[in-house]
Short mmCIF file of C-alpha atoms in Angstrom, two decimals:
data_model
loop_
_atom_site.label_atom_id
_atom_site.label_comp_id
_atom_site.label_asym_id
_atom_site.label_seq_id
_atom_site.Cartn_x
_atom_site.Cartn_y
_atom_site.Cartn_z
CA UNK A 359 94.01 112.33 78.95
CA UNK A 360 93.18 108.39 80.33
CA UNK A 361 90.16 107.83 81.68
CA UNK A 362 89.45 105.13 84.29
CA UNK A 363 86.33 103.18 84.48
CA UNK A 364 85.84 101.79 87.25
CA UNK A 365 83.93 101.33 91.24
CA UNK A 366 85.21 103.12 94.25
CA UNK A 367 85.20 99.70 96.56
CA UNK A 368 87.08 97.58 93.70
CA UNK A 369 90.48 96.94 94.71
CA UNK A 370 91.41 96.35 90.87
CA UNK A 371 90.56 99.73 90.27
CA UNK A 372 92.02 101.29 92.83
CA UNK A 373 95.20 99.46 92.13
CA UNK A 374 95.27 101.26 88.86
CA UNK A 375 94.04 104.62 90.38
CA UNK A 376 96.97 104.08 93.07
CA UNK A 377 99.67 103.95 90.48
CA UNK A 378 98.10 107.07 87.94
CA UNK A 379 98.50 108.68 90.57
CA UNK A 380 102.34 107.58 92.27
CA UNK A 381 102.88 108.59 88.50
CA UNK A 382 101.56 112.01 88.62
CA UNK A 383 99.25 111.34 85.82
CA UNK A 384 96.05 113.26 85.07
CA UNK A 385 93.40 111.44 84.11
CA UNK A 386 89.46 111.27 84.11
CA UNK A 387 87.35 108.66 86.83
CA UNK A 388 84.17 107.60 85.46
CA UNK A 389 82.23 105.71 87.93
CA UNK A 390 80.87 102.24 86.97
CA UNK A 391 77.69 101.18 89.29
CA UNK A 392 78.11 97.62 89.74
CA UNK A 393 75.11 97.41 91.88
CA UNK A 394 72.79 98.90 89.09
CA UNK A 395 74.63 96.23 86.72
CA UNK A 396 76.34 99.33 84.35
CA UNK A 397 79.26 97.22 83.55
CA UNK A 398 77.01 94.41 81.99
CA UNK A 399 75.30 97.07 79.63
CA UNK A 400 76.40 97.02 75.98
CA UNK A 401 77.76 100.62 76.31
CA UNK A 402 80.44 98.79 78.73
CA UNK A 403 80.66 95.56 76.77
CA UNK A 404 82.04 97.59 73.73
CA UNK A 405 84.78 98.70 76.18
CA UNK A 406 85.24 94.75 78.37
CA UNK A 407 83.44 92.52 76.45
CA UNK A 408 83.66 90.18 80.26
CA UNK A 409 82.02 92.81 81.75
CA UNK A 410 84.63 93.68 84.68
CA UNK A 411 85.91 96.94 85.61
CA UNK A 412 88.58 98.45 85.69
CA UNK A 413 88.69 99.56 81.95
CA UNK A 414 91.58 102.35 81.20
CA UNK A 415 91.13 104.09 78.00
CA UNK A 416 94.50 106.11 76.07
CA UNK A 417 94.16 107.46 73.24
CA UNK A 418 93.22 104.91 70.72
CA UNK A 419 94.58 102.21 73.58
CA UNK A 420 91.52 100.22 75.49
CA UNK A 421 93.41 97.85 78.59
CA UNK A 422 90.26 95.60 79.73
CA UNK A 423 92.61 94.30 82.76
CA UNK A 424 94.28 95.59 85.97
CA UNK A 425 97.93 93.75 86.10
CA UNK A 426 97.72 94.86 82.12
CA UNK A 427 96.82 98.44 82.78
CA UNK A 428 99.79 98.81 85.14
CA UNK A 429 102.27 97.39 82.86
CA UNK A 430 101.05 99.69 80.08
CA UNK A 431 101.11 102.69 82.73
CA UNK A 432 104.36 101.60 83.75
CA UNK A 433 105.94 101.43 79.89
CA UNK A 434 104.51 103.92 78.62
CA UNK A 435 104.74 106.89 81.35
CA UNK A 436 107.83 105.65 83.13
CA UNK A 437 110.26 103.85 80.51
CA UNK A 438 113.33 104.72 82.45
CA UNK A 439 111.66 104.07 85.71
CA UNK A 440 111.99 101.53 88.07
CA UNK A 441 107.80 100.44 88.27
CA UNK A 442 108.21 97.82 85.52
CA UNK A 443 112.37 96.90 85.25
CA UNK A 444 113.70 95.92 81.98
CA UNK A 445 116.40 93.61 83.16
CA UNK A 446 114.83 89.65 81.98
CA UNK A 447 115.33 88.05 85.55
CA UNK A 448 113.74 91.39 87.50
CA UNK A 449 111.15 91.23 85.03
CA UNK A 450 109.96 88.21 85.26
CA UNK A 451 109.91 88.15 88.91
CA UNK A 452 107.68 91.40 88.27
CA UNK A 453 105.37 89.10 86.27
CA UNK A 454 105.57 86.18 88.96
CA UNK A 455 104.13 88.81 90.98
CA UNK A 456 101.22 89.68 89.07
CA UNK A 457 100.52 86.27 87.78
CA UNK A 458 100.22 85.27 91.93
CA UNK A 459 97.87 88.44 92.31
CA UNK A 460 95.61 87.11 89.54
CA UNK A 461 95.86 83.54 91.20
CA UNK A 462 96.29 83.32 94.99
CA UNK A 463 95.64 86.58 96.34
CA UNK A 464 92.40 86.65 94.25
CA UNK A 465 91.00 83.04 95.21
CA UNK A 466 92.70 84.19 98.95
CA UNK A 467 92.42 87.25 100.29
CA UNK A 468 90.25 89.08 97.82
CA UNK A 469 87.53 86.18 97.79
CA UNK A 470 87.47 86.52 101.27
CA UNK A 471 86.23 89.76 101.00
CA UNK A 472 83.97 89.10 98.38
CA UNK A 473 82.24 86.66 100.50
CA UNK A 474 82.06 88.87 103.33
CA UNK A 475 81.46 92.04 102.16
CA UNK A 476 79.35 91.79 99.33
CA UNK A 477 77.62 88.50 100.06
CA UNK A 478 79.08 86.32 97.32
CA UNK A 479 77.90 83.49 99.15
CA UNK A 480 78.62 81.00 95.57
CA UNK A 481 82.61 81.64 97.32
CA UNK A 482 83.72 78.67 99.21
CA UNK A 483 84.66 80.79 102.17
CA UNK A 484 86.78 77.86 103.55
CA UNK A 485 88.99 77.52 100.87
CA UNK A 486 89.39 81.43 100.75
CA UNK A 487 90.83 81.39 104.02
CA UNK A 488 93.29 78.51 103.97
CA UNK A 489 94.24 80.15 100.46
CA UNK A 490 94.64 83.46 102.19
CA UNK A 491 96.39 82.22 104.88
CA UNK A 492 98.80 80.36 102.45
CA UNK A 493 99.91 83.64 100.49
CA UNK A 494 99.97 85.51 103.55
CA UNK A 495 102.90 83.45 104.79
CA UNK A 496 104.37 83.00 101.63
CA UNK A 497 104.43 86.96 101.65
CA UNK A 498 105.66 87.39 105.08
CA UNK A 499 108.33 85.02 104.27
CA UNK A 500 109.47 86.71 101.09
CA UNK A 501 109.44 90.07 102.68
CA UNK A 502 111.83 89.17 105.77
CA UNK A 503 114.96 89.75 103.65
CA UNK A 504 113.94 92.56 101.44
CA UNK A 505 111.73 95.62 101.65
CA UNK A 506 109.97 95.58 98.32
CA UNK A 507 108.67 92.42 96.56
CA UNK A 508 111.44 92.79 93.52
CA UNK A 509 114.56 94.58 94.00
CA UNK A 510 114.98 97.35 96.11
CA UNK A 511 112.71 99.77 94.64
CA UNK A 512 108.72 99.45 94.56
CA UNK A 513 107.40 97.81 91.29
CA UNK A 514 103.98 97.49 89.75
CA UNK A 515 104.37 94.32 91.82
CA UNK A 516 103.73 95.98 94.69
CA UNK A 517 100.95 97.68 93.44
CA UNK A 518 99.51 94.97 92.23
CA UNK A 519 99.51 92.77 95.27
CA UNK A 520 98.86 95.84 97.89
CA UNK A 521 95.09 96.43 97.76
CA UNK A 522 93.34 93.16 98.60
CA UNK A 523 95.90 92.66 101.34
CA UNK A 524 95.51 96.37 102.57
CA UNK A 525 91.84 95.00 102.35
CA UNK A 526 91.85 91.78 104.18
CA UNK A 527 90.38 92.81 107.26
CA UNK A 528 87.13 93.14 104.86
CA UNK A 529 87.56 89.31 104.42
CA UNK A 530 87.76 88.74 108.29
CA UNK A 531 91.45 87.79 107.90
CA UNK A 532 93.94 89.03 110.69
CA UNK A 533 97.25 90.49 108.98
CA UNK A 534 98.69 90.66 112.75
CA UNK A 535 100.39 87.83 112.63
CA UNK A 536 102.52 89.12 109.90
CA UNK A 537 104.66 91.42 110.76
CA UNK A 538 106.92 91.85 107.58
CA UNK A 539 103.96 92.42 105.55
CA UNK A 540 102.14 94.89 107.67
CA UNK A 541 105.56 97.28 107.57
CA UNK A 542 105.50 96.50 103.85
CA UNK A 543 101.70 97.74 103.61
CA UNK A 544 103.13 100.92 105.97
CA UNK A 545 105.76 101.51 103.05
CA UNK A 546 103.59 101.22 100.41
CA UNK A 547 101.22 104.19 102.16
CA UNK A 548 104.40 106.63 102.34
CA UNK A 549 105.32 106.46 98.72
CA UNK A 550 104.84 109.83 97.18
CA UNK A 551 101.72 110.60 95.83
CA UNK A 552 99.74 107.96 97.52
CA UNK A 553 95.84 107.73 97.75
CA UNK A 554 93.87 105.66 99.54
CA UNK A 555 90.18 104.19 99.34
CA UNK A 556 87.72 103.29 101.27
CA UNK A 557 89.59 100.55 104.06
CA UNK A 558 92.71 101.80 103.26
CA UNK A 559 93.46 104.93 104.80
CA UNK A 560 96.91 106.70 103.89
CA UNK A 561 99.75 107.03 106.66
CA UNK A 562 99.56 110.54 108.49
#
């Protein structure tokens, strides 16, 4: 059985949480307290030598990484699936994807809510914004001609890039101006086997 380490108000773990769970996979959640500094501890270090959660543990596999746990998820449990596509050009747009969560959704949206939410005042709150407000229309855009961010199926794209804009009203960022991405957000919530966390609250 996996086992997840991570926090219950870090959108990188729940990303991963999200899609063991659209998988139907059982697995074990071990809580890492941020707050008390657990995941700087060298139990943790031994597991994510950085020090970041989430950590998903396999077997013998260790995947110190979000947009890495997914694509291992994804390979592993669903081969034949459609979460990570084998075909070279819908793959790489699958790794655009994650390569923009890791970039501007993180220094956007996500930073945001760092800054607001948990203080990190070190955040240049102005930049977070513009960035946010940059993706956010680049995602609006994208998602005026097609329902899902590559092909016409959800990806581990999707899952990637959900939470921290599920979450940007944490970051004091208004998602009602887009309207393509807020019925994306409502598509994401009716895939089978969805859970939420705390912000994001699954459709009824």
């Amino acid at each position: 059985m996996a086992t997840l380490y991570g926090h219950p108000m870090s959108g990188n773990s729940y990303k991963v949480k999200l899609l063991l769970s659209l998988l139907g996979l059982d697995y074990e959640w071990v809580t890492v307290d941020l707050m008390k500094g657990e995941h700087k501890q060298p139990e943790f270090l031994k597991l994510n030598p950085f020090g970041q959660v989430p950590v998903l543990t396999d077997g013998d596999v260790t995947i110190a990484d979000a947009q890495g746990a997914l694509v291992y998820l994804a390979r592993h449990y669903d081969q034949d699936g459609p979460w990570f596509p084998q075909a070279p050009v819908a793959m790489a747009a699958v790794i655009r994807w994650l390569s923009i969560t890791a970039g501007e959704v993180r220094q956007g949206p996500e930073s945001a809510r760092l800054y607001h939410l948990f203080g990190a005042k070190a955040i240049n709150i102005e930049r977070a914004t513009e960035k946010a407000t940059f993706i956010l229309d680049q995602l609006n855009q994208h998602l005026s001609s097609q329902t899902w961010l590559v092909g016409t199926a959800p990806t581990i794209a999707d899952i990637a890039v959900f939470p921290y804009v599920a979450l940007a009203s944490d970051g004091k960022i208004d998602l009602s101006p887009y309207s393509h991405v807020l019925s994306w957000l409502e598509q994401v919530k009716q895939l089978p086997g969805f859970v939420g966390m705390k912000g994001i609250k699954a459709s009824a």
